[in-house]
Coordinates of N, CA and C and ligand atoms in Angstrom, one line a residue:
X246 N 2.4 -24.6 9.9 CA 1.6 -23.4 10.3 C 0.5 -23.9 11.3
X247 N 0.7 -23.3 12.2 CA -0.8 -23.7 13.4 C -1.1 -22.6 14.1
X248 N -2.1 -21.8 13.2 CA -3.0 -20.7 13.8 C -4.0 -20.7 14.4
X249 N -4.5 -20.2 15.5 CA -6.4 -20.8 16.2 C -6.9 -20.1 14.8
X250 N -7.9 -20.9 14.6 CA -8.9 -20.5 13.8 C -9.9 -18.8 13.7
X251 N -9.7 -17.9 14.9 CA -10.1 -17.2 15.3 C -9.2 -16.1 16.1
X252 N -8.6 -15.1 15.6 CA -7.5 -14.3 15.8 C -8.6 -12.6 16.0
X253 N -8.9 -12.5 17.5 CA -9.2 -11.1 17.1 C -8.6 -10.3 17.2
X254 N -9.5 -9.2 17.2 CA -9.5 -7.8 16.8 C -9.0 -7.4 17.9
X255 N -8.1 -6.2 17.9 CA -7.3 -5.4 19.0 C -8.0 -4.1 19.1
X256 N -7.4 -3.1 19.8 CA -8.3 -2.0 19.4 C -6.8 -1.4 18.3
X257 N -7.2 -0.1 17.5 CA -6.1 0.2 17.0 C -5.4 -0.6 15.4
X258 N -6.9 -1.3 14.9 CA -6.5 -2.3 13.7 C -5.2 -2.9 14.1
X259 N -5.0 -3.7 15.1 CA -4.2 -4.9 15.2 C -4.9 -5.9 15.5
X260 N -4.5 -7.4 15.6 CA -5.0 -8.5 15.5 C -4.2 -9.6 16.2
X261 N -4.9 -10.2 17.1 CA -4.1 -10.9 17.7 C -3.2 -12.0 17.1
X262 N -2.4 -12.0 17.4 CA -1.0 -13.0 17.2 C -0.2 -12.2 15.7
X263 N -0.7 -11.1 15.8 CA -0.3 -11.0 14.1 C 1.0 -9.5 14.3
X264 N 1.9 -9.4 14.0 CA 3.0 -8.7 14.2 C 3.1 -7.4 13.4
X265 N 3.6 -6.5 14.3 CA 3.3 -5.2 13.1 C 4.7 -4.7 12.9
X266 N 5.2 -4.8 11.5 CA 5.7 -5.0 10.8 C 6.5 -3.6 9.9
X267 N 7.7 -3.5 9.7 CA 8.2 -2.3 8.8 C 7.5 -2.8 7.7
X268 N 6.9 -1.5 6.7 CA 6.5 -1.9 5.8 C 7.7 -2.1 4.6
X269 N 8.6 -1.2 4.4 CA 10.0 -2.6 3.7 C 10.8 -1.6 4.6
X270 N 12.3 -3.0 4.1 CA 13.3 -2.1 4.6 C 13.7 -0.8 4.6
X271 N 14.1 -0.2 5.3 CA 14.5 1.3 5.6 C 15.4 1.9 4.0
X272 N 15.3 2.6 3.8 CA 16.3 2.9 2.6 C 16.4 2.1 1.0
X273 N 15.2 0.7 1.5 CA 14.8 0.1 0.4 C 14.3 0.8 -0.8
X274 N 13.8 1.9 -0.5 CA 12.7 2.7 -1.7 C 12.2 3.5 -0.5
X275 N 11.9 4.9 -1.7 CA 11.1 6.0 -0.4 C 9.9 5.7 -0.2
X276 N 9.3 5.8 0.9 CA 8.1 6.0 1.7 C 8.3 6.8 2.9
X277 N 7.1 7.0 3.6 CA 7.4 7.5 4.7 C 5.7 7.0 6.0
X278 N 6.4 6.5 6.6 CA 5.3 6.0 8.0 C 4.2 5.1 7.4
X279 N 5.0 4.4 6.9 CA 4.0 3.6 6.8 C 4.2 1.8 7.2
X280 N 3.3 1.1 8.2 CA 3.4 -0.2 8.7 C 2.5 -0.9 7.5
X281 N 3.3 -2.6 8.1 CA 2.5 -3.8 7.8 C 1.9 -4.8 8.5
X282 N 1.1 -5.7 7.8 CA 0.7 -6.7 8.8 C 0.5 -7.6 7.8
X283 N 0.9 -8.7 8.1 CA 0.4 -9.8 7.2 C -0.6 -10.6 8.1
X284 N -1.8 -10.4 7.3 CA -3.1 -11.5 8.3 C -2.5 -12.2 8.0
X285 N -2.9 -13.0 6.8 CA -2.9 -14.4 5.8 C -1.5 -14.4 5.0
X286 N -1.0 -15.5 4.9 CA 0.0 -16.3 4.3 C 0.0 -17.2 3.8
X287 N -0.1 -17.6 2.5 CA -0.6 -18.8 1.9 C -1.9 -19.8 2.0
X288 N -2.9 -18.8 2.8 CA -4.1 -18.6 3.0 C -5.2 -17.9 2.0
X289 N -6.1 -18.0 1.2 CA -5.5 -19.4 0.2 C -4.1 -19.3 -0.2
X290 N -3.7 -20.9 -0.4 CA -2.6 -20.8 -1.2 C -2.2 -20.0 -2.6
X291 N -1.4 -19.5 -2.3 CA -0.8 -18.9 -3.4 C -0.8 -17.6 -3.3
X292 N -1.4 -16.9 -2.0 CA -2.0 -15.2 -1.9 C -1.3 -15.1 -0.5
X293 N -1.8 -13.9 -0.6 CA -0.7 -13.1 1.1 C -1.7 -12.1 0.7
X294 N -2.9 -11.5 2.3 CA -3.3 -10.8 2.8 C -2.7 -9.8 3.8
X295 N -2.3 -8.3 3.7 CA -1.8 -7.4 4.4 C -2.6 -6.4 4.5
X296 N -2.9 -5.6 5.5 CA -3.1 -4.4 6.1 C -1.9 -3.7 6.5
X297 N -2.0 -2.3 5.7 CA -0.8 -1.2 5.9 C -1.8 -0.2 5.8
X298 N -0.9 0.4 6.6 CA -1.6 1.6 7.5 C -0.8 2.7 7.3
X299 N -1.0 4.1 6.7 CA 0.0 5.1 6.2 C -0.6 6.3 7.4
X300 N 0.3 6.1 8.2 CA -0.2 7.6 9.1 C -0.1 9.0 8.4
X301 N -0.8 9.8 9.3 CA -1.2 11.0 8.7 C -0.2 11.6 7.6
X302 N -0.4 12.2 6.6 CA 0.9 12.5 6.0 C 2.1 11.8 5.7
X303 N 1.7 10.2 5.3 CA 2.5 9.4 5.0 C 2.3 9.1 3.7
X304 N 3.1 8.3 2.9 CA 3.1 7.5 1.6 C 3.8 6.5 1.7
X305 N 2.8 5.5 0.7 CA 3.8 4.5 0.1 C 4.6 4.6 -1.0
X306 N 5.5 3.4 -1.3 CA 6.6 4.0 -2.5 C 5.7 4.0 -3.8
X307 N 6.7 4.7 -4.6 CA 5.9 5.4 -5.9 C 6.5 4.2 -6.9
X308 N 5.6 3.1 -6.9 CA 6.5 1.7 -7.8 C 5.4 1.3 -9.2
X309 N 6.1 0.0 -9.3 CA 4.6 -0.9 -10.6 C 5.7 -2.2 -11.0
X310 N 5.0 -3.0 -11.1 CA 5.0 -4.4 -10.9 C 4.1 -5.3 -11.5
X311 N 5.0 -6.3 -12.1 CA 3.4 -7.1 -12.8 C 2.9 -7.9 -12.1
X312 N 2.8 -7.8 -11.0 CA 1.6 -8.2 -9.9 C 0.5 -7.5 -9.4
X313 N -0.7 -8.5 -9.6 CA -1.8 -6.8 -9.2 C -2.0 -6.6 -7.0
X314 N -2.6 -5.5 -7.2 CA -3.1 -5.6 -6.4 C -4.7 -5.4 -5.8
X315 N -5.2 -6.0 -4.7 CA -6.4 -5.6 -4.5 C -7.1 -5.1 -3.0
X316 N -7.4 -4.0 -2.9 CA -7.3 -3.4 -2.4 C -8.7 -2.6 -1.6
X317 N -8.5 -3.2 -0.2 CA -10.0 -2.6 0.4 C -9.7 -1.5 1.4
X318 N -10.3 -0.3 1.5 CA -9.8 0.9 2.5 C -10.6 0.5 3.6
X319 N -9.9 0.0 5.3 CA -10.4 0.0 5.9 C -11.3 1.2 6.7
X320 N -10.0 1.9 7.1 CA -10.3 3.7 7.5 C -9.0 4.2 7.0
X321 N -9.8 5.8 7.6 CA -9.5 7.0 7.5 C -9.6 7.9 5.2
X322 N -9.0 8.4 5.0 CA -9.3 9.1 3.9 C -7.3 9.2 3.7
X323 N -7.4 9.5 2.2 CA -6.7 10.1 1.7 C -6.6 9.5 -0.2
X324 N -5.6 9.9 -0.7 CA -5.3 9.5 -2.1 C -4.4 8.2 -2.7
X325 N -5.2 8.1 -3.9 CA -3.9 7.1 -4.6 C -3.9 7.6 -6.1
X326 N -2.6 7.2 -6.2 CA -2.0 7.5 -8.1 C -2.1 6.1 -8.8
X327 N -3.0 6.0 -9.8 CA -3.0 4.5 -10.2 C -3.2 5.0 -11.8
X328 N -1.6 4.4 -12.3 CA -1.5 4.6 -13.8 C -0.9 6.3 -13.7
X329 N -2.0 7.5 -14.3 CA -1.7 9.1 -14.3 C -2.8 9.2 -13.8
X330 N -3.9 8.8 -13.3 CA -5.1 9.4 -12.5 C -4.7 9.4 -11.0
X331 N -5.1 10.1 -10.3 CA -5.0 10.7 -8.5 C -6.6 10.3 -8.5
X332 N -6.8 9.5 -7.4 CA -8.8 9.3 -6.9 C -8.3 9.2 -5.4
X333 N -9.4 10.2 -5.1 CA -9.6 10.5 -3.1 C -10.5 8.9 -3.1
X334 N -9.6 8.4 -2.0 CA -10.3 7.1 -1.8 C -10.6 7.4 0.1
X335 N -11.8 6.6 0.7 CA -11.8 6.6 1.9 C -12.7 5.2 2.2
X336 N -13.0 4.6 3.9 CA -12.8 3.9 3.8 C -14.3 3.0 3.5
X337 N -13.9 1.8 3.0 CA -14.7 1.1 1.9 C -15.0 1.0 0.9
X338 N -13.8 2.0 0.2 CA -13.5 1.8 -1.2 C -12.5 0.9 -1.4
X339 N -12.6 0.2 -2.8 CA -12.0 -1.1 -3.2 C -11.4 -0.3 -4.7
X340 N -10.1 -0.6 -4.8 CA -9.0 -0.1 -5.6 C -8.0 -1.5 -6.5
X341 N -7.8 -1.2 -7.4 CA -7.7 -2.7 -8.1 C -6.1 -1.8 -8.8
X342 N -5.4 -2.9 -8.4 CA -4.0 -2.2 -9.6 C -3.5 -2.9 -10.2
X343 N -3.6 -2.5 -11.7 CA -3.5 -3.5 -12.3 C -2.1 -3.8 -13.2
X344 N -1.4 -4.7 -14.1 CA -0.4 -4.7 -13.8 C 0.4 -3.5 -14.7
X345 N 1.9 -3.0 -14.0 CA 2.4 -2.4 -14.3 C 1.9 -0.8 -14.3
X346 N 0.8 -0.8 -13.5 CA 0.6 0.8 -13.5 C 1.7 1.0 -11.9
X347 N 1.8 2.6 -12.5 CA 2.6 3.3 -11.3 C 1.5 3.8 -10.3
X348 N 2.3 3.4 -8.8 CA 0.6 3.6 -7.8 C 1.9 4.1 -6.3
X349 N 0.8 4.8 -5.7 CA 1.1 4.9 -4.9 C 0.1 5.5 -3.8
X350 N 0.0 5.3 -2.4 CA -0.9 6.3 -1.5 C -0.6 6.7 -1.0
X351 N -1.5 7.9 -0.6 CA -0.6 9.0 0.1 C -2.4 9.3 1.3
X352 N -1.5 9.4 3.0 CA -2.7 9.6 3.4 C -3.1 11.2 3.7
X353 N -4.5 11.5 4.0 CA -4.5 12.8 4.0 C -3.6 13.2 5.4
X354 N -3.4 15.0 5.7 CA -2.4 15.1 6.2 C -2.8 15.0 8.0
X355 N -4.4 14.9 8.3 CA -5.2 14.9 9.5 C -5.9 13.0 9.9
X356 N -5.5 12.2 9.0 CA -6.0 11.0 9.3 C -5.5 9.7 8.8
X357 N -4.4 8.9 9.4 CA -4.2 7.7 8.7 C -5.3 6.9 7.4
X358 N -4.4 6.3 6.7 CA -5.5 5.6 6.1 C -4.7 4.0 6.3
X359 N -5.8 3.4 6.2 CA -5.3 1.7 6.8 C -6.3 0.7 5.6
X360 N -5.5 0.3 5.2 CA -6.0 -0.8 4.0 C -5.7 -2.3 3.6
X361 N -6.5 -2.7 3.6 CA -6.5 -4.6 3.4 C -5.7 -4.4 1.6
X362 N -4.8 -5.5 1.8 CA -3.9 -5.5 0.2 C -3.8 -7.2 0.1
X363 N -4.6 -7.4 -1.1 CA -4.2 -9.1 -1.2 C -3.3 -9.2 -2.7
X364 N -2.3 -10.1 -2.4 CA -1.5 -10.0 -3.5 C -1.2 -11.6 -3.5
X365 N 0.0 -11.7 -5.1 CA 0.2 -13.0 -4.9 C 1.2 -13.6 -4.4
X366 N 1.1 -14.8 -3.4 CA 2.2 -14.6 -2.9 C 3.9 -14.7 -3.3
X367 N 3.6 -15.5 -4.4 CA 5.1 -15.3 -5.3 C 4.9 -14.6 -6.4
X368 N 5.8 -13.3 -6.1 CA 5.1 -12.2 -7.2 C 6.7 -11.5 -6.9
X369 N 6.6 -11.1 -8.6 CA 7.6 -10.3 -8.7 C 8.2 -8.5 -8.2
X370 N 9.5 -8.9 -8.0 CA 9.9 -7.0 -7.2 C 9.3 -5.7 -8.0
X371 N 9.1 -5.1 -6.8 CA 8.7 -3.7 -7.2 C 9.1 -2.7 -8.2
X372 N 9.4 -1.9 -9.0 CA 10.5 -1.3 -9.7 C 10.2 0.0 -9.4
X373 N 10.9 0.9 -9.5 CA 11.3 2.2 -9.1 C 11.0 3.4 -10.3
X374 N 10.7 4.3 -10.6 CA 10.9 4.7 -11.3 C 12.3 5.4 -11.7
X375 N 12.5 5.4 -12.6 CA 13.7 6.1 -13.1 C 13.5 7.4 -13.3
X376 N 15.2 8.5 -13.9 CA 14.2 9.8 -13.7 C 13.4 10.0 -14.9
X377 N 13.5 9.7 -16.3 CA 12.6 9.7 -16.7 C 11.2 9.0 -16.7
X378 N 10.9 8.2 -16.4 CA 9.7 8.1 -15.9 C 9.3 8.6 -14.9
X379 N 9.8 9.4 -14.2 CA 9.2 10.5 -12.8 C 8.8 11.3 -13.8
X380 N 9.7 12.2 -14.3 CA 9.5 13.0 -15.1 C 8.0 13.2 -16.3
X381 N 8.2 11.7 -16.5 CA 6.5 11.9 -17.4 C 5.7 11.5 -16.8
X382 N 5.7 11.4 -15.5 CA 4.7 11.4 -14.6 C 4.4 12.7 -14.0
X383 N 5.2 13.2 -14.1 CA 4.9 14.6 -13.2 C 4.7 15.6 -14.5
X384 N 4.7 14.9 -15.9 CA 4.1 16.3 -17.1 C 2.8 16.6 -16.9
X385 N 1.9 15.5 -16.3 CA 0.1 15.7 -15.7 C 0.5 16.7 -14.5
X386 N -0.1 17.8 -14.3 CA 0.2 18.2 -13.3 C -0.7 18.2 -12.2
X387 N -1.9 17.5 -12.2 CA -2.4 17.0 -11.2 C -1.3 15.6 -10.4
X388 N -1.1 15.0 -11.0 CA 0.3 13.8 -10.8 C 1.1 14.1 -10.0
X389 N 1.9 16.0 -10.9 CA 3.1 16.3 -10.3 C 2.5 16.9 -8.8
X390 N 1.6 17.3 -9.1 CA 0.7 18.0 -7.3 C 0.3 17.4 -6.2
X391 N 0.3 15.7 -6.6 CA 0.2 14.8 -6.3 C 1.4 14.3 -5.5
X392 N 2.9 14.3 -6.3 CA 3.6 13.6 -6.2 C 4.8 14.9 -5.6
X393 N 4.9 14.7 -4.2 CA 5.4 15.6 -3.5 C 7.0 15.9 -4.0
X394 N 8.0 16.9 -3.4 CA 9.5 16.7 -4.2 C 9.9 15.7 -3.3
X395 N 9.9 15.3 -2.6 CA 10.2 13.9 -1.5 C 10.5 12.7 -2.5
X396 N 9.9 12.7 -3.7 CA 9.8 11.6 -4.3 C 11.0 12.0 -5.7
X397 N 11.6 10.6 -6.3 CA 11.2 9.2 -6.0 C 12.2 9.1 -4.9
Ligands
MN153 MN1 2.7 -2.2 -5.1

Protein backbone atom coordinates (compact mmCIF):
# COMPACT_ATOMS: atom_id res chain seq x y z
CA UNK A 1 0.00 0.00 0.00
CA UNK A 2 1.56 3.45 -0.98
CA UNK A 3 -0.77 6.30 -0.33
CA UNK A 4 0.55 10.20 -0.14
CA UNK A 5 -0.03 10.93 3.31
CA UNK A 6 -2.53 13.68 2.43
CA UNK A 7 -5.57 12.87 -0.02
CA UNK A 8 -7.88 15.80 -0.50
CA UNK A 9 -11.06 16.89 -0.50
CA UNK A 10 -13.03 17.15 -3.87
CA UNK A 11 -15.99 19.17 -4.04
CA UNK A 12 -19.03 16.76 -3.87
CA UNK A 13 -17.65 14.52 -0.70
CA UNK A 14 -15.09 12.79 -2.91
CA UNK A 15 -11.50 12.50 -2.15
CA UNK A 16 -8.68 12.26 -4.03
CA UNK A 17 -7.40 8.98 -5.23
CA UNK A 18 -10.25 7.23 -3.56
CA UNK A 19 -12.89 5.48 -5.94
CA UNK A 20 -16.66 5.65 -5.79
CA UNK A 21 -17.82 2.60 -5.53
CA UNK A 22 -21.39 0.39 -5.84
CA UNK A 23 -22.38 0.15 -2.51
CA UNK A 24 -22.89 -3.91 -2.88
CA UNK A 25 -23.56 -5.85 -5.76
CA UNK A 26 -26.66 -5.16 -7.69
CA UNK A 27 -29.33 -7.78 -6.66
CA UNK A 28 -27.14 -8.69 -3.66
CA UNK A 29 -29.84 -7.46 -1.14
CA UNK A 30 -32.39 -4.43 -1.56
CA UNK A 31 -31.28 -0.92 -1.43
CA UNK A 32 -31.65 1.74 -3.53
CA UNK A 33 -28.98 4.64 -4.60
CA UNK A 34 -26.86 4.31 -2.55
CA UNK A 35 -22.65 4.68 -3.10
CA UNK A 36 -19.33 3.79 -1.37
CA UNK A 37 -16.06 4.89 -0.62
CA UNK A 38 -13.59 3.28 1.18
CA UNK A 39 -11.07 6.06 2.78
CA UNK A 40 -9.10 3.67 4.93
CA UNK A 41 -8.21 0.04 4.65
CA UNK A 42 -6.47 -1.54 7.20
CA UNK A 43 -5.78 1.85 8.49
CA UNK A 44 -5.61 1.12 11.61
CA UNK A 45 -5.15 -2.36 11.12
CA UNK A 46 -7.92 -4.39 11.52
CA UNK A 47 -10.78 -1.50 10.53
CA UNK A 48 -12.01 -0.23 7.17
CA UNK A 49 -13.27 3.40 7.03
CA UNK A 50 -16.31 4.22 4.39
CA UNK A 51 -18.37 7.02 3.45
CA UNK A 52 -21.84 6.08 1.77
CA UNK A 53 -23.86 8.48 0.61
CA UNK A 54 -27.80 7.54 0.12
CA UNK A 55 -29.32 10.07 -2.29
CA UNK A 56 -32.53 11.59 -1.89
CA UNK A 57 -34.98 8.99 -1.26
CA UNK A 58 -32.57 6.25 -1.04
CA UNK A 59 -31.95 3.30 1.48
CA UNK A 60 -29.60 1.06 2.65
CA UNK A 61 -30.38 -2.72 3.01
CA UNK A 62 -32.60 -3.60 5.91
CA UNK A 63 -29.79 -6.26 7.56
CA UNK A 64 -27.78 -7.16 11.26
CA UNK A 65 -24.67 -8.70 11.78
CA UNK A 66 -22.46 -9.32 14.56
CA UNK A 67 -20.24 -6.68 13.57
CA UNK A 68 -20.79 -3.14 14.92
CA UNK A 69 -20.95 -0.19 13.36
CA UNK A 70 -19.88 3.40 13.92
CA UNK A 71 -21.23 5.84 12.51
CA UNK A 72 -20.65 9.75 11.82
CA UNK A 73 -23.45 11.84 9.63
CA UNK A 74 -21.43 13.89 7.46
CA UNK A 75 -24.51 15.83 5.60
CA UNK A 76 -27.73 16.21 4.65
CA UNK A 77 -30.83 14.66 7.03
CA UNK A 78 -32.79 11.74 7.09
CA UNK A 79 -33.54 8.37 9.20
CA UNK A 80 -32.31 5.20 10.71
CA UNK A 81 -33.92 1.91 12.19
CA UNK A 82 -31.63 0.58 14.86
CA UNK A 83 -33.02 -2.57 16.73
CA UNK A 84 -37.35 -1.31 16.60
CA UNK A 85 -36.62 2.40 17.24
CA UNK A 86 -36.64 5.00 13.89
CA UNK A 87 -34.27 8.38 15.11
CA UNK A 88 -34.13 11.52 12.50
CA UNK A 89 -30.46 11.65 12.39
CA UNK A 90 -28.63 14.75 10.53
CA UNK A 91 -25.41 15.78 10.06
CA UNK A 92 -22.97 15.33 13.07
CA UNK A 93 -24.75 12.88 14.63
CA UNK A 94 -22.85 9.79 15.71
CA UNK A 95 -25.01 6.45 15.60
CA UNK A 96 -23.46 3.22 17.10
CA UNK A 97 -24.95 -0.31 15.99
CA UNK A 98 -24.61 -2.59 17.95
CA UNK A 99 -24.45 -6.22 17.35
CA UNK A 100 -27.15 -7.94 15.78
CA UNK A 101 -29.64 -5.09 15.76
CA UNK A 102 -31.73 -4.77 12.46
CA UNK A 103 -30.61 -1.13 10.88
CA UNK A 104 -31.07 0.43 8.19
CA UNK A 105 -31.09 4.32 6.59
CA UNK A 106 -33.18 5.80 4.68
CA UNK A 107 -32.46 9.42 3.30
CA UNK A 108 -35.06 12.14 3.57
CA UNK A 109 -36.89 12.40 0.22
CA UNK A 110 -35.24 16.34 -0.63
CA UNK A 111 -31.59 15.68 0.60
CA UNK A 112 -28.84 12.96 0.39
CA UNK A 113 -27.42 11.88 3.52
CA UNK A 114 -23.62 10.95 3.41
CA UNK A 115 -21.94 9.22 6.35
CA UNK A 116 -18.52 8.10 7.70
CA UNK A 117 -18.96 4.05 8.70
CA UNK A 118 -15.97 2.41 10.48
CA UNK A 119 -16.22 -1.22 10.76
CA UNK A 120 -14.03 -4.24 11.21
CA UNK A 121 -12.30 -5.15 8.61
CA UNK A 122 -12.72 -8.93 8.88
CA UNK A 123 -16.25 -9.11 9.92
CA UNK A 124 -18.84 -11.22 9.30
CA UNK A 125 -21.91 -11.25 6.24
CA UNK A 126 -24.83 -9.34 6.54
CA UNK A 127 -28.10 -11.30 7.01
CA UNK A 128 -31.36 -10.53 5.57
CA UNK A 129 -34.29 -10.75 7.16
CA UNK A 130 -36.62 -13.52 6.69
CA UNK A 131 -40.35 -13.02 6.34
CA UNK A 132 -40.85 -13.60 9.66
CA UNK A 133 -38.67 -11.30 11.01
CA UNK A 134 -39.92 -8.51 8.61
CA UNK A 135 -43.01 -9.20 9.84
CA UNK A 136 -42.21 -8.52 13.58
CA UNK A 137 -40.61 -5.71 12.58
CA UNK A 138 -43.29 -4.13 10.95
CA UNK A 139 -45.89 -5.18 14.24
CA UNK A 140 -44.23 -1.52 15.67
CA UNK A 141 -45.96 0.53 13.34
CA UNK A 142 -43.77 3.31 13.50
CA UNK A 143 -41.12 0.48 12.00
CA UNK A 144 -43.71 -0.63 9.53
CA UNK A 145 -44.10 3.39 8.44
CA UNK A 146 -40.63 3.42 8.38
CA UNK A 147 -40.04 0.46 6.39
CA UNK A 148 -41.45 1.12 2.91
CA UNK A 149 -43.30 -2.10 0.87
CA UNK A 150 -40.03 -2.02 -1.32
CA UNK A 151 -38.56 -3.95 1.44
CA UNK A 152 -37.09 -6.72 2.24
MN1 LIG B 1 -24.68 -3.01 8.31
Amino acid sequence: MNRPTVRHARDGFRWDGVDLLRYKDEGAAPFRDVTRQVLFDEVPAGTQWRYFEVAPGGHSTLERHQHTHAVLVLRGRGRVLVGNRVHAIAAHDLVEIEPLAWHQFRADTDEALGFLCLVAADRDRPQLPDDAQFAALRADPVVAAFLQPENP
